[in-house]
Short mmCIF file of C-alpha atoms in Angstrom, two decimals:
data_model
loop_
_atom_site.label_atom_id
_atom_site.label_comp_id
_atom_site.label_asym_id
_atom_site.label_seq_id
_atom_site.Cartn_x
_atom_site.Cartn_y
_atom_site.Cartn_z
CA MET A 116 16.39 -11.09 -97.68
CA ARG A 117 17.59 -7.80 -96.32
CA ILE A 118 20.84 -7.20 -94.37
CA ILE A 119 21.00 -4.27 -92.09
CA VAL A 120 24.50 -3.50 -90.59
CA HIS A 121 24.76 -0.96 -87.68
CA THR A 122 28.22 0.52 -87.05
CA GLY A 123 29.69 3.44 -85.38
CA LYS A 124 32.17 4.66 -82.64
CA GLY A 125 32.24 2.47 -79.54
CA GLY A 126 29.62 3.46 -76.81
CA VAL A 127 27.14 5.29 -79.18
CA GLY A 128 24.40 2.51 -78.71
CA LYS A 129 24.82 0.39 -81.65
CA THR A 130 23.67 -2.75 -79.84
CA SER A 131 20.56 -1.31 -78.46
CA ILE A 132 19.61 0.09 -81.97
CA SER A 133 20.42 -3.32 -83.48
CA ALA A 134 18.21 -5.09 -80.78
CA ALA A 135 15.30 -2.54 -81.31
CA THR A 136 15.45 -2.81 -85.01
CA ALA A 137 15.37 -6.60 -85.07
CA LEU A 138 12.47 -6.54 -82.50
CA ARG A 139 10.55 -4.16 -84.68
CA CYS A 140 11.03 -6.30 -87.72
CA ALA A 141 9.94 -9.39 -85.98
CA GLU A 142 6.90 -7.78 -84.64
CA MET A 143 5.92 -6.68 -88.12
CA GLY A 144 5.88 -10.31 -89.12
CA LEU A 145 9.33 -10.66 -90.64
CA LYS A 146 11.51 -13.61 -89.59
CA THR A 147 14.56 -11.78 -88.16
CA ILE A 148 17.82 -12.76 -86.81
CA VAL A 149 20.21 -10.39 -85.08
CA ILE A 150 23.92 -11.23 -84.67
CA SER A 151 26.79 -9.52 -82.96
CA THR A 152 30.20 -9.24 -84.66
CA ASP A 153 31.60 -7.30 -81.69
CA THR A 154 34.25 -9.44 -79.68
CA ALA A 155 32.97 -7.81 -76.60
CA HIS A 156 29.38 -9.20 -76.85
CA SER A 157 26.68 -7.26 -75.25
CA LEU A 158 23.70 -8.26 -77.38
CA GLY A 159 22.42 -10.81 -74.80
CA ASP A 160 22.57 -8.15 -72.10
CA SER A 161 20.61 -5.68 -74.27
CA LEU A 162 17.88 -8.24 -74.94
CA ASP A 163 18.08 -9.54 -71.32
CA LYS A 164 18.26 -12.97 -72.78
CA ALA A 165 20.83 -15.86 -72.51
CA ILE A 166 22.25 -16.30 -76.11
CA GLY A 167 25.21 -18.04 -77.45
CA PRO A 168 27.15 -19.02 -80.59
CA GLU A 169 24.17 -20.66 -82.27
CA PRO A 170 20.92 -18.94 -83.20
CA ILE A 171 18.26 -19.17 -80.55
CA GLU A 172 14.58 -17.99 -80.81
CA ILE A 173 13.94 -15.57 -78.12
CA HIS A 174 10.73 -14.00 -79.16
CA PRO A 175 8.11 -15.03 -82.03
CA ASN A 176 9.93 -14.44 -85.28
CA LEU A 177 13.15 -13.20 -83.57
CA TRP A 178 16.40 -15.20 -83.22
CA ALA A 179 19.72 -13.83 -81.66
CA GLN A 180 23.18 -15.01 -81.88
CA GLU A 181 26.66 -14.09 -80.60
CA VAL A 182 29.12 -15.40 -83.10
CA ASP A 183 31.79 -17.98 -81.94
CA THR A 184 34.86 -16.71 -83.73
CA ARG A 185 37.08 -19.82 -82.74
CA TYR A 186 34.62 -22.34 -84.29
CA SER A 187 34.76 -20.68 -87.79
CA MET A 188 38.54 -20.31 -87.67
CA ASP A 189 39.11 -23.95 -86.70
CA LYS A 190 36.51 -25.04 -89.34
CA TYR A 191 38.12 -23.22 -92.37
CA TRP A 192 41.69 -22.62 -91.25
CA GLY A 193 42.69 -25.14 -88.67
CA ARG A 194 44.39 -27.84 -90.71
CA ILE A 195 46.20 -25.30 -92.93
CA GLN A 196 47.49 -23.21 -89.96
CA ASN A 197 48.84 -26.40 -88.28
CA PHE A 198 50.71 -27.32 -91.31
CA LEU A 199 52.21 -23.95 -91.92
CA THR A 200 53.04 -23.64 -88.15
CA ARG A 201 55.02 -26.99 -88.55
CA LEU A 202 56.56 -26.00 -91.70
CA LEU A 203 57.91 -22.75 -90.29
CA SER A 204 58.96 -24.30 -87.15
CA LYS A 205 61.19 -26.74 -88.84
CA GLY A 206 62.72 -23.94 -90.68
CA GLY A 207 63.95 -22.41 -87.54
CA THR A 208 61.05 -20.21 -86.57
CA GLY A 209 59.85 -20.63 -82.90
CA GLU A 210 56.50 -22.47 -82.71
CA ILE A 211 54.76 -19.73 -81.02
CA VAL A 212 56.03 -17.06 -83.51
CA ALA A 213 55.15 -19.50 -86.35
CA GLU A 214 51.55 -19.80 -85.17
CA GLU A 215 51.24 -16.06 -84.98
CA VAL A 216 52.51 -15.50 -88.42
CA THR A 217 50.16 -18.02 -89.94
CA ILE A 218 46.99 -16.51 -88.57
CA LEU A 219 45.35 -15.11 -91.67
CA PRO A 220 45.15 -11.24 -91.28
CA GLY A 221 41.60 -10.38 -90.32
CA LEU A 222 40.21 -13.85 -90.08
CA GLU A 223 38.98 -13.57 -86.65
CA GLU A 224 36.83 -10.68 -87.82
CA GLY A 225 36.10 -12.40 -91.04
CA ALA A 226 34.57 -15.45 -89.28
CA HIS A 227 31.41 -13.20 -88.72
CA LEU A 228 31.08 -12.76 -92.56
CA LEU A 229 30.89 -16.48 -92.98
CA TRP A 230 27.60 -16.58 -91.10
CA ILE A 231 26.05 -13.78 -93.20
CA ASN A 232 26.45 -15.94 -96.25
CA GLN A 233 25.19 -19.03 -94.59
CA TYR A 234 21.94 -17.36 -93.63
CA VAL A 235 21.53 -15.72 -97.25
CA GLU A 236 21.88 -19.16 -98.82
CA SER A 237 19.63 -20.85 -96.41
CA GLY A 238 16.90 -18.39 -97.02
CA GLN A 239 15.31 -19.10 -93.62
CA TYR A 240 15.23 -15.40 -92.57
CA ASP A 241 13.66 -12.38 -94.04
CA VAL A 242 15.95 -9.93 -92.30
CA LEU A 243 19.59 -10.07 -90.91
CA VAL A 244 20.50 -7.33 -88.51
CA VAL A 245 24.16 -7.07 -87.68
CA ASP A 246 25.42 -5.38 -84.54
CA ALA A 247 28.80 -4.68 -85.85
CA ALA A 248 32.15 -3.90 -84.06
CA PRO A 249 33.11 -0.26 -83.54
CA THR A 250 34.08 1.50 -86.79
CA ALA A 251 37.88 0.73 -87.08
CA GLU A 252 37.22 -2.97 -86.68
CA THR A 253 34.28 -2.90 -89.05
CA LEU A 254 36.35 -1.19 -91.76
CA ARG A 255 38.94 -3.95 -91.35
CA LEU A 256 36.17 -6.41 -91.66
CA LEU A 257 34.65 -4.98 -94.84
CA SER A 258 37.94 -4.64 -96.48
CA LEU A 259 38.99 -8.23 -95.55
CA PRO A 260 38.11 -9.74 -98.98
CA ASP A 261 40.55 -7.50 -100.74
CA VAL A 262 43.45 -8.06 -98.16
CA SER A 263 43.09 -11.80 -97.72
CA ARG A 264 42.98 -12.51 -101.39
CA TRP A 265 46.44 -10.94 -101.84
CA TRP A 266 47.64 -13.04 -98.74
CA PHE A 267 46.10 -16.17 -100.06
CA GLU A 268 47.35 -16.11 -103.71
CA ARG A 269 51.03 -15.57 -102.49
CA VAL A 270 51.52 -17.37 -99.20
CA ILE A 271 49.22 -20.24 -99.82
CA GLY A 272 50.26 -20.66 -103.33
CA LEU A 273 53.74 -21.12 -102.10
CA ALA A 274 52.89 -23.51 -99.26
CA GLN A 275 50.54 -25.60 -101.59
CA GLY A 276 53.46 -26.05 -104.04
CA ALA A 277 55.66 -27.22 -100.89
CA THR A 278 53.05 -29.97 -100.10
CA LYS A 279 53.51 -31.57 -103.54
CA ILE A 280 57.17 -32.13 -102.63
CA LEU A 281 56.63 -33.01 -98.95
CA ARG A 282 53.77 -35.37 -99.12
CA PRO A 283 55.72 -38.22 -100.87
CA LEU A 284 58.55 -37.79 -98.40
CA GLY A 285 55.99 -37.68 -95.63
CA HIS A 286 54.58 -41.05 -96.61
CA LEU A 287 58.07 -42.65 -96.75
CA ILE A 288 58.92 -41.57 -93.02
CA GLY A 289 55.43 -42.19 -91.79
CA LYS A 290 54.45 -38.57 -91.56
CA GLY A 291 52.12 -38.21 -94.46
CA SER A 292 49.09 -37.58 -92.42
CA ALA A 293 50.57 -34.35 -90.95
CA ILE A 294 50.70 -32.82 -94.47
CA PRO A 295 47.27 -31.32 -95.69
CA ASP A 296 45.66 -33.08 -98.66
CA ASP A 297 43.77 -31.34 -101.49
CA SER A 298 40.54 -31.25 -99.53
CA ALA A 299 42.29 -28.99 -96.91
CA TRP A 300 43.44 -26.51 -99.64
CA ALA A 301 39.82 -26.73 -100.93
CA ASP A 302 38.54 -25.73 -97.66
CA ALA A 303 40.79 -22.75 -97.55
CA ARG A 304 39.79 -21.72 -101.10
CA LEU A 305 36.18 -21.99 -100.11
CA LEU A 306 36.89 -19.53 -97.23
CA PHE A 307 38.09 -16.87 -99.64
CA ASP A 308 35.32 -17.68 -102.21
CA THR A 309 32.74 -17.25 -99.48
CA LEU A 310 34.32 -13.89 -98.31
CA ASP A 311 34.08 -12.61 -101.93
CA LYS A 312 30.50 -13.62 -101.97
CA VAL A 313 29.70 -11.77 -98.70
CA ARG A 314 31.50 -8.65 -100.18
CA ASP A 315 28.99 -8.92 -103.19
CA LEU A 316 26.07 -9.24 -100.85
CA LEU A 317 26.98 -6.37 -98.78
CA THR A 318 27.73 -4.08 -101.69
CA ASP A 319 24.36 -4.73 -103.23
CA PRO A 320 22.09 -1.85 -102.25
CA GLU A 321 18.95 -3.83 -102.97
CA MET A 322 19.95 -6.41 -100.24
CA SER A 323 22.06 -4.60 -97.77
CA SER A 324 22.08 -1.29 -95.96
CA ILE A 325 24.81 0.11 -93.65
CA ARG A 326 23.44 2.49 -90.97
CA LEU A 327 25.86 4.79 -89.10
CA VAL A 328 24.99 5.36 -85.49
CA VAL A 329 26.14 8.49 -83.80
CA ASN A 330 25.55 10.59 -80.84
CA PRO A 331 25.32 14.45 -81.32
CA GLU A 332 28.85 14.95 -80.23
CA LYS A 333 31.50 16.61 -82.48
CA MET A 334 34.16 13.86 -81.96
CA VAL A 335 31.71 11.18 -82.64
CA ILE A 336 30.35 12.79 -85.74
CA LYS A 337 34.08 13.37 -87.16
CA GLU A 338 34.98 9.80 -86.79
CA THR A 339 31.46 8.80 -88.44
CA GLN A 340 32.38 11.01 -91.35
CA ARG A 341 35.61 9.22 -91.93
CA THR A 342 33.78 5.75 -91.82
CA TYR A 343 31.28 7.15 -94.24
CA THR A 344 34.06 8.11 -96.69
CA TYR A 345 35.83 4.77 -96.47
CA LEU A 346 32.67 2.92 -96.98
CA ASN A 347 32.16 4.99 -100.06
CA LEU A 348 35.66 3.99 -101.24
CA TYR A 349 34.84 0.26 -100.92
CA GLY A 350 31.45 0.68 -102.48
CA TYR A 351 29.16 -0.08 -99.47
CA ALA A 352 25.87 1.61 -99.45
CA VAL A 353 24.97 3.74 -96.46
CA ASP A 354 21.22 4.46 -96.36
CA SER A 355 20.79 6.56 -93.14
CA ILE A 356 22.40 8.11 -90.09
CA ILE A 357 20.92 7.33 -86.71
CA CYS A 358 21.37 9.91 -84.14
CA ASN A 359 21.01 8.34 -80.64
CA ARG A 360 20.59 9.87 -77.16
CA ILE A 361 19.21 13.26 -78.06
CA ILE A 362 18.11 15.10 -74.93
CA PRO A 363 14.28 15.61 -75.26
CA ASP A 364 12.75 19.06 -75.29
CA GLU A 365 10.68 18.21 -72.30
CA VAL A 366 13.90 18.20 -70.24
CA THR A 367 14.06 21.83 -68.86
CA ASP A 368 16.52 21.61 -66.05
CA PRO A 369 18.96 24.41 -66.37
CA TYR A 370 21.78 21.86 -65.78
CA PHE A 371 21.24 20.41 -69.30
CA ALA A 372 20.59 23.74 -71.02
CA MET A 373 24.28 24.09 -72.60
CA TRP A 374 24.42 20.40 -73.24
CA LYS A 375 21.02 20.63 -75.29
CA ALA A 376 22.36 23.70 -77.12
CA ASP A 377 25.52 21.90 -78.17
CA GLN A 378 23.55 18.96 -79.30
CA GLN A 379 21.35 21.06 -81.42
CA GLN A 380 24.40 22.74 -83.12
CA ASN A 381 25.92 19.25 -83.73
CA ILE A 382 22.75 17.83 -85.18
CA ALA A 383 22.78 20.65 -87.69
CA TYR A 384 26.45 19.80 -88.38
CA ILE A 385 25.31 16.23 -89.14
CA ASP A 386 23.02 17.64 -91.90
CA GLU A 387 26.06 19.44 -93.29
CA ALA A 388 28.24 16.45 -93.23
CA PHE A 389 25.99 13.81 -94.67
CA GLY A 390 24.12 15.69 -97.38
CA SER A 391 20.81 14.12 -98.20
CA LEU A 392 21.20 10.89 -96.16
CA PRO A 393 18.09 10.44 -93.86
CA LEU A 394 18.56 11.13 -90.40
CA LEU A 395 16.78 9.05 -87.89
CA ARG A 396 16.50 10.37 -84.31
CA ALA A 397 16.33 8.48 -80.90
CA PRO A 398 15.95 10.40 -77.64
CA LEU A 399 18.00 9.92 -74.42
CA PHE A 400 15.74 7.72 -72.37
CA GLY A 401 15.29 8.26 -68.65
CA ARG A 402 16.48 4.58 -68.07
CA GLU A 403 18.77 2.05 -69.49
CA MET A 404 17.83 0.34 -72.73
CA GLY A 405 17.51 -3.43 -71.64
CA GLY A 406 14.77 -5.96 -72.25
CA LEU A 407 12.08 -6.29 -74.85
CA ASP A 408 9.83 -3.64 -73.45
CA SER A 409 12.30 -0.79 -73.48
CA LEU A 410 13.65 -1.88 -76.83
CA ARG A 411 10.24 -1.73 -78.20
CA GLN A 412 9.74 1.60 -76.96
CA LEU A 413 13.02 2.61 -78.73
CA GLY A 414 12.02 0.85 -81.95
CA ASN A 415 8.66 2.66 -81.95
CA THR A 416 10.27 6.12 -81.31
CA LEU A 417 13.08 5.63 -83.98
CA TYR A 418 10.88 4.21 -86.89
CA ALA A 419 7.30 5.38 -86.18
CA GLU A 420 5.08 3.70 -88.67
CA HIS A 421 7.95 2.69 -91.02
CA ASN A 422 9.30 -0.80 -91.73
CA PRO A 423 13.05 -0.74 -90.69
CA ALA A 424 13.77 -3.47 -93.20
CA VAL A 425 12.96 -0.98 -96.21
CA LYS A 426 15.80 0.69 -97.91
CA LEU A 427 15.77 4.40 -96.58
CA PHE A 428 17.97 5.98 -99.32
CA ASP A 429 18.55 5.27 -102.92
CA GLY A 430 21.86 6.69 -104.11
CA LYS A 431 25.16 8.07 -102.80
CA THR A 432 25.97 11.53 -101.53
CA HIS A 433 29.52 10.99 -102.77
CA ARG A 434 31.82 8.30 -104.17
CA ILE A 435 35.59 7.89 -104.77
CA GLU A 436 37.01 6.11 -107.57
CA GLN A 437 40.56 5.10 -108.29
CA LEU A 438 41.64 5.78 -111.93
CA GLY A 439 45.28 4.57 -111.43
CA LYS A 440 48.24 4.76 -109.11
CA ASP A 441 47.97 7.94 -107.17
CA SER A 442 45.03 9.07 -109.36
CA TYR A 443 41.49 9.24 -107.89
CA VAL A 444 38.36 11.17 -108.68
CA LEU A 445 35.77 12.35 -106.03
CA ASN A 446 32.14 12.55 -107.52
CA VAL A 447 29.60 14.60 -105.43
CA PRO A 448 26.16 14.73 -106.80
CA LEU A 449 24.75 18.38 -106.56
CA PRO A 450 21.43 18.51 -108.22
CA PHE A 451 19.90 21.84 -108.89
CA ALA A 452 23.33 23.52 -108.18
CA THR A 453 25.09 25.76 -110.66
CA LYS A 454 28.87 26.38 -111.02
CA LYS A 455 28.60 29.99 -109.97
CA ASP A 456 26.94 28.99 -106.66
CA LEU A 457 29.82 26.61 -105.82
CA ASP A 458 32.91 27.32 -103.56
CA ILE A 459 35.49 24.69 -102.56
CA TYR A 460 37.82 24.75 -99.61
CA ARG A 461 40.57 22.13 -99.11
CA SER A 462 42.65 21.11 -96.05
CA ARG A 463 44.85 18.12 -96.10
CA ASP A 464 42.17 15.64 -94.81
CA GLU A 465 39.08 17.56 -95.35
CA LEU A 466 36.92 19.13 -98.21
CA THR A 467 34.37 21.71 -97.60
CA LEU A 468 31.83 22.44 -100.38
CA ARG A 469 29.61 25.54 -100.16
CA VAL A 470 26.54 25.78 -102.43
CA GLY A 471 24.75 28.93 -101.78
CA PRO A 472 23.90 29.16 -98.14
CA TYR A 473 24.49 25.42 -97.59
CA ARG A 474 27.87 23.82 -96.54
CA ARG A 475 28.97 20.21 -96.97
CA ASN A 476 31.98 18.70 -95.11
CA ILE A 477 33.75 15.54 -96.57
CA VAL A 478 36.47 13.75 -94.70
CA LEU A 479 39.04 12.55 -97.14
CA PRO A 480 40.68 8.98 -96.88
CA HIS A 481 44.26 8.77 -96.10
CA SER A 482 45.19 7.97 -99.77
CA LEU A 483 44.22 11.33 -100.90
CA TRP A 484 45.94 13.48 -98.17
CA ASP A 485 49.18 14.08 -99.92
CA LEU A 486 47.51 14.48 -103.39
CA GLU A 487 46.68 17.70 -105.15
CA VAL A 488 43.23 18.61 -106.75
CA THR A 489 44.49 18.87 -110.28
CA ASP A 490 41.12 19.29 -112.00
CA ALA A 491 37.52 20.24 -110.99
CA ARG A 492 34.65 20.14 -113.19
CA PHE A 493 30.97 20.49 -112.78
CA GLU A 494 29.19 17.98 -114.96
CA GLN A 495 25.73 16.55 -115.25
CA GLU A 496 24.67 18.13 -111.81
CA SER A 497 27.77 16.52 -110.32
CA LEU A 498 31.09 18.01 -109.11
CA ASN A 499 34.04 15.94 -110.24
CA LEU A 500 37.35 16.45 -108.48
CA HIS A 501 40.51 14.86 -109.63
CA PHE A 502 43.25 13.95 -107.11
CA ALA A 503 46.89 13.21 -108.40
CA ARG A 504 50.51 14.01 -107.72
CA ALA A 505 51.27 17.60 -108.52
#
């Protein structure tokens, strides 16, 4: 099975790209499901089909779904949350405040991950296309297994110990049914185990690809650079950049001349920013992308004769590894370059590498902003920069 995740700044056309990709895969004979993890669902509008919280077949080999977050939260967390709410309420915390406190950080977004695991384990589809939320939400979603595991080990461990004391007392006063039994804690642990499994699936480049959708606008590209850097930090494989809504050459109206010129400069900047990642291009069409016919046109233009499910890039243009507290190394593969060809410029949140006539811009994650480059080495056709406290 292949998993393809489309993410990017809000409004760049992720939903249309996801729907067109899924339709293309389906019409190539692959059993495909496309799901939306954006709380502001628009997948059904893009497909021009009525879809809901369960998968529905809308075309031969093509299923679609807008995930129901509440269902997954109630299934995996409902009993535990009710108990924790009552426990905190009796300790003097207002019930509304207690209910808010006991919502697992990120679980609403994490509910979408549970469906990914379900479809992989069922083996009923060849391709899963994910129309992801805007980048900030997607990054929270992808970092959820790390954050939630910390929360689980501390908060739930404490609450589970409390039930061992409270359950015998509860039975004496006829309230034992209100206290979760071991199966409820098993459900909660299953939730975290599933989140860990999904992370393993999404960080496996043979199974999963994340594709970043941009428009040829400087602000959009900058945000996408930050997203790409953080995805590298978490170990997720990006295999392409999809540049959407490029004004076609045949548009010759003088009104668009400056806009076209700006777009061409920004497309060149994309090449600088993302190194050797493949760049797929989709034009700005003369009508709104909605319905299977227009999505088919978009898919044909975007992929030509290629299969969208195939991995488009094998490798990483850079990666960041943590060596210890406040100690990181940034590795940038630079094949065929030599040390004498290389110049490095550093600002607080950005690194610019110049190799001969070519330039590469890398946006640094927040954790590196206040660290100094303490060592720079060119080894085995890669540049290794060490960041640490001065």
